[in-house]
CSV table of C-alpha atoms in Angstrom, one decimal:
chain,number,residue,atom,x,y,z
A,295,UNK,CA,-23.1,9.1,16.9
A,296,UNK,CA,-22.5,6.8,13.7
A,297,UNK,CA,-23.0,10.3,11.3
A,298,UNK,CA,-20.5,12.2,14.2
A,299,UNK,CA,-17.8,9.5,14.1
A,300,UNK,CA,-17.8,9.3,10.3
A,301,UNK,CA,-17.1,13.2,10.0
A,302,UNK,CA,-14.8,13.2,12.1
A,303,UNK,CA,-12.7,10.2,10.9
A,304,UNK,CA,-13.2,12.4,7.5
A,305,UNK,CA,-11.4,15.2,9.0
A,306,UNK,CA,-8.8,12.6,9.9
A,307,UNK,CA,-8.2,11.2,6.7
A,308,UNK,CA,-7.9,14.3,5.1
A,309,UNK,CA,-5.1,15.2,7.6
A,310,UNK,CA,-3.7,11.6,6.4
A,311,UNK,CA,-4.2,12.4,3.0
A,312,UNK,CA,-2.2,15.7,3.0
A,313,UNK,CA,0.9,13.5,4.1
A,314,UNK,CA,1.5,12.2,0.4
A,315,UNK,CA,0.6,8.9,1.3
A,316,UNK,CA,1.0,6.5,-1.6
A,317,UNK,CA,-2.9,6.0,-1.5
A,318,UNK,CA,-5.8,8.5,-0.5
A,319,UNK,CA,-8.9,7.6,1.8
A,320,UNK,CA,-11.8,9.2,2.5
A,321,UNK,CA,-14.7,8.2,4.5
A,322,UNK,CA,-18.2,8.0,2.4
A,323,UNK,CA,-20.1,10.8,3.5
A,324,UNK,CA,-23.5,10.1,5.2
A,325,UNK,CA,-26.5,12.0,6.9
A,326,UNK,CA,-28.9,12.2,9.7
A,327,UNK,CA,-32.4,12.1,8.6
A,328,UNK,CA,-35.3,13.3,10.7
A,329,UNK,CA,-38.6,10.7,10.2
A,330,UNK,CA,-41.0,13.7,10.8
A,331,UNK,CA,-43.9,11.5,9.8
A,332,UNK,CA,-43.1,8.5,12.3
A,333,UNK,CA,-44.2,8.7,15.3
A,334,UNK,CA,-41.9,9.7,17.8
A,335,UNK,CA,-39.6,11.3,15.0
A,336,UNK,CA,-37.2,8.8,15.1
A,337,UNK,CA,-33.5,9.5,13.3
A,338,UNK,CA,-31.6,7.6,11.0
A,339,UNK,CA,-28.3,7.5,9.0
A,340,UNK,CA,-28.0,7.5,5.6
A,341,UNK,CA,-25.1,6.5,3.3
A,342,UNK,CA,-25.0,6.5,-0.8
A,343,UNK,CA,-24.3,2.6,-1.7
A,344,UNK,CA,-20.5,1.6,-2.8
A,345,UNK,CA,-20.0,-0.8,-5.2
A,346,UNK,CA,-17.7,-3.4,-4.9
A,347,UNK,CA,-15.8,-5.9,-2.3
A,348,UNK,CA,-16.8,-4.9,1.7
A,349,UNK,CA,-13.6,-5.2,3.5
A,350,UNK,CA,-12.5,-5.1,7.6
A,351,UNK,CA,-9.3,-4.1,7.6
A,352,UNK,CA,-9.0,-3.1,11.8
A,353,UNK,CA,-11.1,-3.4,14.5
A,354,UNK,CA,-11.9,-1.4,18.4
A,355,UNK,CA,-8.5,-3.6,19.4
A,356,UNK,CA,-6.4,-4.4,16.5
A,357,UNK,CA,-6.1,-6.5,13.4
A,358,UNK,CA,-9.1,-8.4,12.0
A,359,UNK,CA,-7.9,-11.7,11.1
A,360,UNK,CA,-5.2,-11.6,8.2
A,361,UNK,CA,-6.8,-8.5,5.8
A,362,UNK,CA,-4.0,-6.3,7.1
A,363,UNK,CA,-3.6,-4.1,4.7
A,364,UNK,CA,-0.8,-0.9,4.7
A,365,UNK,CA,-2.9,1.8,4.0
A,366,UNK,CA,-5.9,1.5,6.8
A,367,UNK,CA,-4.0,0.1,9.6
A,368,UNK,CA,-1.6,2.9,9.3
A,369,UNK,CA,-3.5,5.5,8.8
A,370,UNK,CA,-5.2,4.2,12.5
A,371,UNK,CA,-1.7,4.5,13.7
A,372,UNK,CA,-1.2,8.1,12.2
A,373,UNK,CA,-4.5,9.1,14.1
A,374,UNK,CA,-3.1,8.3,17.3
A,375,UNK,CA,-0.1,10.1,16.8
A,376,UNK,CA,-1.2,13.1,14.9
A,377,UNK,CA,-3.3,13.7,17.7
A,378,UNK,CA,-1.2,14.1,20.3
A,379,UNK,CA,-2.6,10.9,21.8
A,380,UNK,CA,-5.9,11.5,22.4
A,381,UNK,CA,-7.9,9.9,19.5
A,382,UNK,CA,-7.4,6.5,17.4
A,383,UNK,CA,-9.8,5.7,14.8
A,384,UNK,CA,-10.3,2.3,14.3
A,385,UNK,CA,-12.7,-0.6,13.3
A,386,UNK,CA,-11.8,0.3,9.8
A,387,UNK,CA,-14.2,-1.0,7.0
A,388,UNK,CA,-15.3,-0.3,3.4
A,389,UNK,CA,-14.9,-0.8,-0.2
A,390,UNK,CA,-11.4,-0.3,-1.7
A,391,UNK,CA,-10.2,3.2,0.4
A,392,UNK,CA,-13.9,4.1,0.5
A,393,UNK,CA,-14.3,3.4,4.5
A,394,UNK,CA,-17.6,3.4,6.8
A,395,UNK,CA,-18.5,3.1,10.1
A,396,UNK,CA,-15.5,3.7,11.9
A,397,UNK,CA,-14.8,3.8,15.8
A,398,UNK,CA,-13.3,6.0,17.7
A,399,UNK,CA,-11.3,5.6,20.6
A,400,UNK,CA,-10.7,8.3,22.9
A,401,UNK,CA,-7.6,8.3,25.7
A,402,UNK,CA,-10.0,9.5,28.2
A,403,UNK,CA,-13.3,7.1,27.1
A,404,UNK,CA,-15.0,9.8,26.7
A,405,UNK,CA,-17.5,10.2,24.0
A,406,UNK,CA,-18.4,8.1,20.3
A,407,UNK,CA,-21.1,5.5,21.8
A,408,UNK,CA,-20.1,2.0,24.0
A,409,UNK,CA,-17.5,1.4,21.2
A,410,UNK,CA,-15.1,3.8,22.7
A,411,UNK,CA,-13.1,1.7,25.1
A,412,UNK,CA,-10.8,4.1,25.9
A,413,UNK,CA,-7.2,3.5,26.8
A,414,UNK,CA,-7.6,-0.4,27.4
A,415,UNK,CA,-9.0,-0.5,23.7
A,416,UNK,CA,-6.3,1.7,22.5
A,417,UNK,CA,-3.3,-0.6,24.4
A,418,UNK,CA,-4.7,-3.6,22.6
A,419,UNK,CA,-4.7,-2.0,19.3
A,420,UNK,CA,-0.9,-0.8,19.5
A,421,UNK,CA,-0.2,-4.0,21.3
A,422,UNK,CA,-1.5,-5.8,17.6
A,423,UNK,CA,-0.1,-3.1,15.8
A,424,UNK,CA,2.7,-4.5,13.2
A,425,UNK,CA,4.0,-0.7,11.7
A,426,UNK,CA,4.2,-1.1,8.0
A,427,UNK,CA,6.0,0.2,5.1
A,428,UNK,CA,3.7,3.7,5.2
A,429,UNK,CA,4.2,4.2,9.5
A,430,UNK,CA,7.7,4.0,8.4
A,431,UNK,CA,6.9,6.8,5.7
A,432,UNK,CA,5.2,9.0,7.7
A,433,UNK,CA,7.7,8.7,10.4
A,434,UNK,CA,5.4,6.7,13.3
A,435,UNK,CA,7.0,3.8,13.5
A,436,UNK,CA,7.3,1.6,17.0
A,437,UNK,CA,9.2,-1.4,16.2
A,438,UNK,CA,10.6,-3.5,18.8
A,439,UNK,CA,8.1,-5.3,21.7
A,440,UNK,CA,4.2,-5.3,21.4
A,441,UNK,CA,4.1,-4.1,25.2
A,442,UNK,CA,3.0,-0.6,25.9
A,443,UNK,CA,2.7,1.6,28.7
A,444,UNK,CA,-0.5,3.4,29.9
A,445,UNK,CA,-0.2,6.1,27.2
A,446,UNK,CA,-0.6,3.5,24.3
A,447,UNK,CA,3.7,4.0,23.6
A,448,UNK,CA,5.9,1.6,23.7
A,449,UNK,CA,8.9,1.4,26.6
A,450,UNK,CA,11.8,3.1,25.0
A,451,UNK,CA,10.1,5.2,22.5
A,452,UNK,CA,8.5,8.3,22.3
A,453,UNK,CA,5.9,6.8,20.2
A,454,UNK,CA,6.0,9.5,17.6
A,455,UNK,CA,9.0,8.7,15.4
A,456,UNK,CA,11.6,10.4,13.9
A,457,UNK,CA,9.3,12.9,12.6
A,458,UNK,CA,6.5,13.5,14.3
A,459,UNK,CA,3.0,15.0,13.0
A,460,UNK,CA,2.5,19.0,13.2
A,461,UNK,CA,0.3,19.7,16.2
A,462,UNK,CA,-2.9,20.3,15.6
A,463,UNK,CA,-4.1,24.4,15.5
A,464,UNK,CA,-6.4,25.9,17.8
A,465,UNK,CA,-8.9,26.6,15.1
A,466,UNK,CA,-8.3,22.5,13.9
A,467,UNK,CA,-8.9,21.1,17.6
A,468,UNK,CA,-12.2,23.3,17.8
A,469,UNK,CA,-13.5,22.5,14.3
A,470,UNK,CA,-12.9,19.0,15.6
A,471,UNK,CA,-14.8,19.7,18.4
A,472,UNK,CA,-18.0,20.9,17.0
A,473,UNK,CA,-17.9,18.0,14.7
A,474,UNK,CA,-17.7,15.6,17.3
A,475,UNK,CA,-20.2,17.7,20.1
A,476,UNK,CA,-17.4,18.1,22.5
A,477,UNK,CA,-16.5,21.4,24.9
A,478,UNK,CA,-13.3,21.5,24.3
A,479,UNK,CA,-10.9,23.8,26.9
A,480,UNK,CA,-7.8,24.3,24.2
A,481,UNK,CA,-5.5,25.9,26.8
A,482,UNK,CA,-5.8,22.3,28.3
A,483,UNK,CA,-6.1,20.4,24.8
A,484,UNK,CA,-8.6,17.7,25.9
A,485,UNK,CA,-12.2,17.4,26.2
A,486,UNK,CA,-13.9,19.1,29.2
A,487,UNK,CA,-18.1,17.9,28.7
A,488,UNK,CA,-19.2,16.2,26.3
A,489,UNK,CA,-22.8,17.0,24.7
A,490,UNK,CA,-25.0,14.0,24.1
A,491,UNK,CA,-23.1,11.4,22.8
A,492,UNK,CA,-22.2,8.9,25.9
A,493,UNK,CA,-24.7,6.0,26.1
């Protein structure tokens, strides 16, 4: 699930990246490897080492405690929006823009491990969500009252700014899909079964 949630955050950020945000991110890519010679051939993840200052920028419900930086917290923010409202990643972490171990939060709860607390986790993280200098950028801003609705927007707003993110394509949502071991039905745009990855 770890190795599933990180490429699919990296499809994210890469969707982030192509808005000419003032910094890049990427998520560090990592691997599933296969103990043949254990018994019970147990799996593992695997990550190369990053050097430098470990930093929690957001968590499953919001901020982390005053290391609030622009660049993470908003490009949680852009996920929710750029994705139609079905997806936020969160629990951003990592050295510099290099980020690990992210969670995803689905608006149905539906898939990415126990971490995943669906709409209830997604309402607390836009309730903590302060929109910064790049949601304003990018066109995602919700100013105004930290209440929101049962959709994760705010009353009053549409929740996707002034200019809201290109829908995603058919071919996006089911290369999304695959990496995250979802059926998707695209006519409906939201996931249908999902293959292995609830607890």
């Amino acid at each position: 699930r770890d190795v599933q949630s990180q490429a699919v955050a990296g499809w994210w950020a890469g969707k982030f990246n192509e808005r000419k945000v003032p910094k890049k991110i990427e998520f560090i890519s990592c691997s599933v490897l296969e103990l043949a010679e254990r018994p019970g051939r147990p799996l593992a993840g695997m990550e190369p080492f990053v050097e430098g200052v470990f930093e929690k920028h957001n968590s499953n419900v919001g901020g982390a405690g005053g290391n609030e930086r622009y660049t993470p917290n908003a490009f949680s923010h852009f996920t929710w929006e750029a994705s139609g409202h079905t997806i936020l990643v969160c629990d951003i972490q990592g050295v510099s823009d290099q980020y690990t171990d992210p969670q995803i939060l689905t608006a149905n709860g539906a898939g990415f491990g126990r971490g995943n607390l669906g709409m209830n986790g997604i309402q607390a993280f836009m309730m903590r969500h302060k929109c910064n200098k790049i949601c304003h950028m990018l066109g995602i801003s919700n100013e105004g009252s930290g209440q929101v609705d049962s959709s994760g927007a705010r009353p009053g707003t549409s929740n996707t700014g002034s200019n809201p993110s290109t829908p995603l394509k058919e071919s996006e949502v089911k290369q999304l899909a695959k990496m995250a071991g979802l059926s998707i039905d695209v006519d409906a745009g939201l996931p249908v079964t999902v293959d292995g990855l609830e607890d």
